[in-house]
mmCIF file of C-alpha atoms and ligand atoms in Angstrom:
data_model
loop_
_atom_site.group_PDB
_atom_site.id
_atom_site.type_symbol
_atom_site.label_atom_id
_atom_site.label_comp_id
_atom_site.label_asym_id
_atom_site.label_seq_id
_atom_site.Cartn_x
_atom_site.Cartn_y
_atom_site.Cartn_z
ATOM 1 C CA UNK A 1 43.239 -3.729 8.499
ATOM 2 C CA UNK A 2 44.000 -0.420 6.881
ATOM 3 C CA UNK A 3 42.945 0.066 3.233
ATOM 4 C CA UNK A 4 46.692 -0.404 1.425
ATOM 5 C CA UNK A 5 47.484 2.127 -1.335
ATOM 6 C CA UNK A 6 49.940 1.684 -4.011
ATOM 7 C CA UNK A 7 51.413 4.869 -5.011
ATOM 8 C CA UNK A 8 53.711 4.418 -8.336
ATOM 9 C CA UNK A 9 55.302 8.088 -8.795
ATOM 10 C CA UNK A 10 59.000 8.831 -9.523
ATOM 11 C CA UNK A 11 59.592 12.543 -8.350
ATOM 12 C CA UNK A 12 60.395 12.353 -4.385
ATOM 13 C CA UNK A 13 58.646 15.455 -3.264
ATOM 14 C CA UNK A 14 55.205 14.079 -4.621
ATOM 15 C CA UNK A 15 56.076 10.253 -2.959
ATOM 16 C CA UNK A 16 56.563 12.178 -0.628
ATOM 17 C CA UNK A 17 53.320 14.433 0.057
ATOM 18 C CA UNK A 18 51.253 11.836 -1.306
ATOM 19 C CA UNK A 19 52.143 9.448 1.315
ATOM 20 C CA UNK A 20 52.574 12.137 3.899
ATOM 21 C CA UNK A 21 48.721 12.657 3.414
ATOM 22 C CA UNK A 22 47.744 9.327 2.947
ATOM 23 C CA UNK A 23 49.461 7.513 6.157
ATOM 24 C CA UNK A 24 47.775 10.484 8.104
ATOM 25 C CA UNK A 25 44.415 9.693 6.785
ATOM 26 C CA UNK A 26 44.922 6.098 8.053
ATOM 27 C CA UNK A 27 46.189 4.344 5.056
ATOM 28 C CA UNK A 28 48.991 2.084 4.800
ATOM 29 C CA UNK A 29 51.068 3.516 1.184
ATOM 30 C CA UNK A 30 53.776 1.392 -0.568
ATOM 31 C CA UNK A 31 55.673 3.015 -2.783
ATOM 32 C CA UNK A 32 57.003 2.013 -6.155
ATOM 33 C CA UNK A 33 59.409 4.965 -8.356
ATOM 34 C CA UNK A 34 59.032 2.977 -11.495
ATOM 35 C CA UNK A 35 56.109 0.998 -13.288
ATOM 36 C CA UNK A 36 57.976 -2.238 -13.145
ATOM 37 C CA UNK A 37 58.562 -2.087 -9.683
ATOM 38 C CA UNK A 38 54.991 -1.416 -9.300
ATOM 39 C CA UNK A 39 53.668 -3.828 -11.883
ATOM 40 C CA UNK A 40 55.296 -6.542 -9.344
ATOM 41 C CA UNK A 41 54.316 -4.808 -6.025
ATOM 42 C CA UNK A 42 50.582 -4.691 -7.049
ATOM 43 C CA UNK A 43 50.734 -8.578 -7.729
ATOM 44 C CA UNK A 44 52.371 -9.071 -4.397
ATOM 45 C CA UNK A 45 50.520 -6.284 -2.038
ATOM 46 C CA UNK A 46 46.712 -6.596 -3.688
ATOM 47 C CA UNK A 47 46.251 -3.160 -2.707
ATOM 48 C CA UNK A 48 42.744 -1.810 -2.338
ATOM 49 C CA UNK A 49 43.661 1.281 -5.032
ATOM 50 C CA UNK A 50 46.526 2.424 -7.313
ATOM 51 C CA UNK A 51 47.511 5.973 -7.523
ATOM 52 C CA UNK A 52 49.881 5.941 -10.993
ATOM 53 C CA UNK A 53 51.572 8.574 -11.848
ATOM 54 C CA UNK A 54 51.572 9.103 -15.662
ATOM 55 C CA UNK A 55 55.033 10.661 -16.245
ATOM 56 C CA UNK A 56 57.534 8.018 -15.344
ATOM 57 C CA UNK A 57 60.874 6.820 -16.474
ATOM 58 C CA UNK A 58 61.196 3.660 -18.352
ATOM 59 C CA UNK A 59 57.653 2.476 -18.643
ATOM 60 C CA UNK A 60 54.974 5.255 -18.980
ATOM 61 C CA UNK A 61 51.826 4.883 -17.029
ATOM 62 C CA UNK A 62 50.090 4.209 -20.137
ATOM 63 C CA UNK A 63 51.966 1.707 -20.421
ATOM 64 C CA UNK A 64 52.081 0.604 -16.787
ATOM 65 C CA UNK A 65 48.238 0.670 -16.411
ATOM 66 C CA UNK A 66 48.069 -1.647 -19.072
ATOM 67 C CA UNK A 67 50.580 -3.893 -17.326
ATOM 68 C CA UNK A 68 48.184 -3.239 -14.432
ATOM 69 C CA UNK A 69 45.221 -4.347 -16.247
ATOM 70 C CA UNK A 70 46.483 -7.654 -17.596
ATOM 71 C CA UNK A 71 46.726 -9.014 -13.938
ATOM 72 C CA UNK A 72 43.279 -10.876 -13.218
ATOM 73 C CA UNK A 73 44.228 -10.340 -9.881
ATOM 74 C CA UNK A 74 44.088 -6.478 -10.013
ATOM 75 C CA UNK A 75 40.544 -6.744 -11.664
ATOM 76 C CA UNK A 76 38.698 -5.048 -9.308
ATOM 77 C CA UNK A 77 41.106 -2.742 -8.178
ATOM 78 C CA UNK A 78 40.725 1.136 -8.940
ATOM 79 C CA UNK A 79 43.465 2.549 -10.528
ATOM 80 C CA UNK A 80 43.780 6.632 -10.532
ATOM 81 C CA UNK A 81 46.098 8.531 -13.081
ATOM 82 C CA UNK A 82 47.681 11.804 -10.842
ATOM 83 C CA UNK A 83 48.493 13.666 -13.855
ATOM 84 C CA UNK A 84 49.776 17.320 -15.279
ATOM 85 C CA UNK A 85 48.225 16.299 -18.322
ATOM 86 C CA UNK A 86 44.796 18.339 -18.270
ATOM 87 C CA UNK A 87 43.847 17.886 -22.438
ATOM 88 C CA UNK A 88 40.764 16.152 -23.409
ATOM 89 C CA UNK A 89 42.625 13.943 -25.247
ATOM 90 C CA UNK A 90 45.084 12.569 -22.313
ATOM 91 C CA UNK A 91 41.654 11.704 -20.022
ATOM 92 C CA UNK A 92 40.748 9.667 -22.863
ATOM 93 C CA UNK A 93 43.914 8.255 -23.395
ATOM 94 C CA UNK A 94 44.041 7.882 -19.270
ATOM 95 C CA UNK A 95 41.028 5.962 -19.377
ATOM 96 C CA UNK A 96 41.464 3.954 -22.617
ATOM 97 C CA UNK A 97 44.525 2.794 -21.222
ATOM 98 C CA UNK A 98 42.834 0.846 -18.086
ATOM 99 C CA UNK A 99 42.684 3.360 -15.601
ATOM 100 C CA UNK A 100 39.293 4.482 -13.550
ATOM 101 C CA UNK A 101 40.066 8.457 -13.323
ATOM 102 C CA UNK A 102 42.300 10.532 -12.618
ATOM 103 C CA UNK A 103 43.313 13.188 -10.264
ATOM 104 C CA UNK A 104 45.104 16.427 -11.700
ATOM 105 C CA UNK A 105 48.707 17.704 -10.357
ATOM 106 C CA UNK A 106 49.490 19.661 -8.032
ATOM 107 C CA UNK A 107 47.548 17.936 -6.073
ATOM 108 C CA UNK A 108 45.686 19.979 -3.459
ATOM 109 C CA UNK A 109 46.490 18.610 0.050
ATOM 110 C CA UNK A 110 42.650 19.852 1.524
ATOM 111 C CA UNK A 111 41.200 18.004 -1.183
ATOM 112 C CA UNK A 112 43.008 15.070 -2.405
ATOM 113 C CA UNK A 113 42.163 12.271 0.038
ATOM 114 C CA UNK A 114 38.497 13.007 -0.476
ATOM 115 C CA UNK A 115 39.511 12.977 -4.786
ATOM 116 C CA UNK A 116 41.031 9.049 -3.711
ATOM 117 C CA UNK A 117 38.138 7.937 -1.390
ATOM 118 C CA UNK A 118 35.752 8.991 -4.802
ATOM 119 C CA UNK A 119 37.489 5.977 -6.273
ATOM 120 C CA UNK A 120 37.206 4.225 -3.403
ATOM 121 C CA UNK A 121 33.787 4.272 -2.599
ATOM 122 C CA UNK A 122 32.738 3.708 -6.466
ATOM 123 C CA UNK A 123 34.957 0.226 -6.335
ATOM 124 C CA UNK A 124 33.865 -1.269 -3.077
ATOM 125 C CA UNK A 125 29.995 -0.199 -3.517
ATOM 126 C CA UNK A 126 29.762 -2.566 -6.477
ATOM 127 C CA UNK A 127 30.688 -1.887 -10.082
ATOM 128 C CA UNK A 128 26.980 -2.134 -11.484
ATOM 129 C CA UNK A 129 26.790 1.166 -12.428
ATOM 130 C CA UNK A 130 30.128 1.073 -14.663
ATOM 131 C CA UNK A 131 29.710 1.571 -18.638
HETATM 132 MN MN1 MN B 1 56.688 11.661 -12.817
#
């Protein structure tokens, strides 16, 4: 079975690429353009890693990888901020908020499926080493 990635971002052109790269690398992507809508997907899909966009309408993703994070379902599940935000202050804030890293915007098409499999691999190789 391919790996399933849940990518919650609201601009179109980034859905876009990010999915464009992803499905080409072998994974199956379902999209959400809102952090309710993926709140519910990642309760019904399990996917294997959740790429969250932090800017989003309604719901930020602060506020969405909380909503993430309360799901003992998700518990193991990596989820990885794709942010603009490059301040100290916003990676804490990323990470405070539930999520496992984050990947800076624009992303960088040679690059960015190795950033995601970094995640990956850290998840599915046990969590031991996790403060
Ligand atoms: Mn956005």
């Amino acid at each position: 079975m391919r790996p399933k990635i849940l990518v919650i971002e609201d601009n179109e052109q980034n859905l876009y690429l990010t999915t464009f790269i992803l499905e080409k690398h072998g994974y199956e992507v379902i999209q959400a353009r809102e952090g309710g809508e993926g709140t519910r997907l990642a309760g019904q899909v399990e996917p294997d890693l959740i790429l969250l966009d932090i800017q989003l309408p309604e719901m930020d993703g602060y506020a969405v990888a909380q909503a993430l994070r309360s799901n003992p379902a998700l518990d193991g599940v990596p989820i990885v901020a794709v942010t603009s935000y490059a301040m100290v202050g916003d990676r804490e804030r990323i990470l405070a908020a539930g999520c496992t890293g984050y990947i800076e915007k624009p992303i960088n098409p040679d690059t960015f499926v190795a950033q995601v499999e970094e995640h990956l691999l850290d998840c599915t190789s046990g969590r031991g080493g996790e403060a």
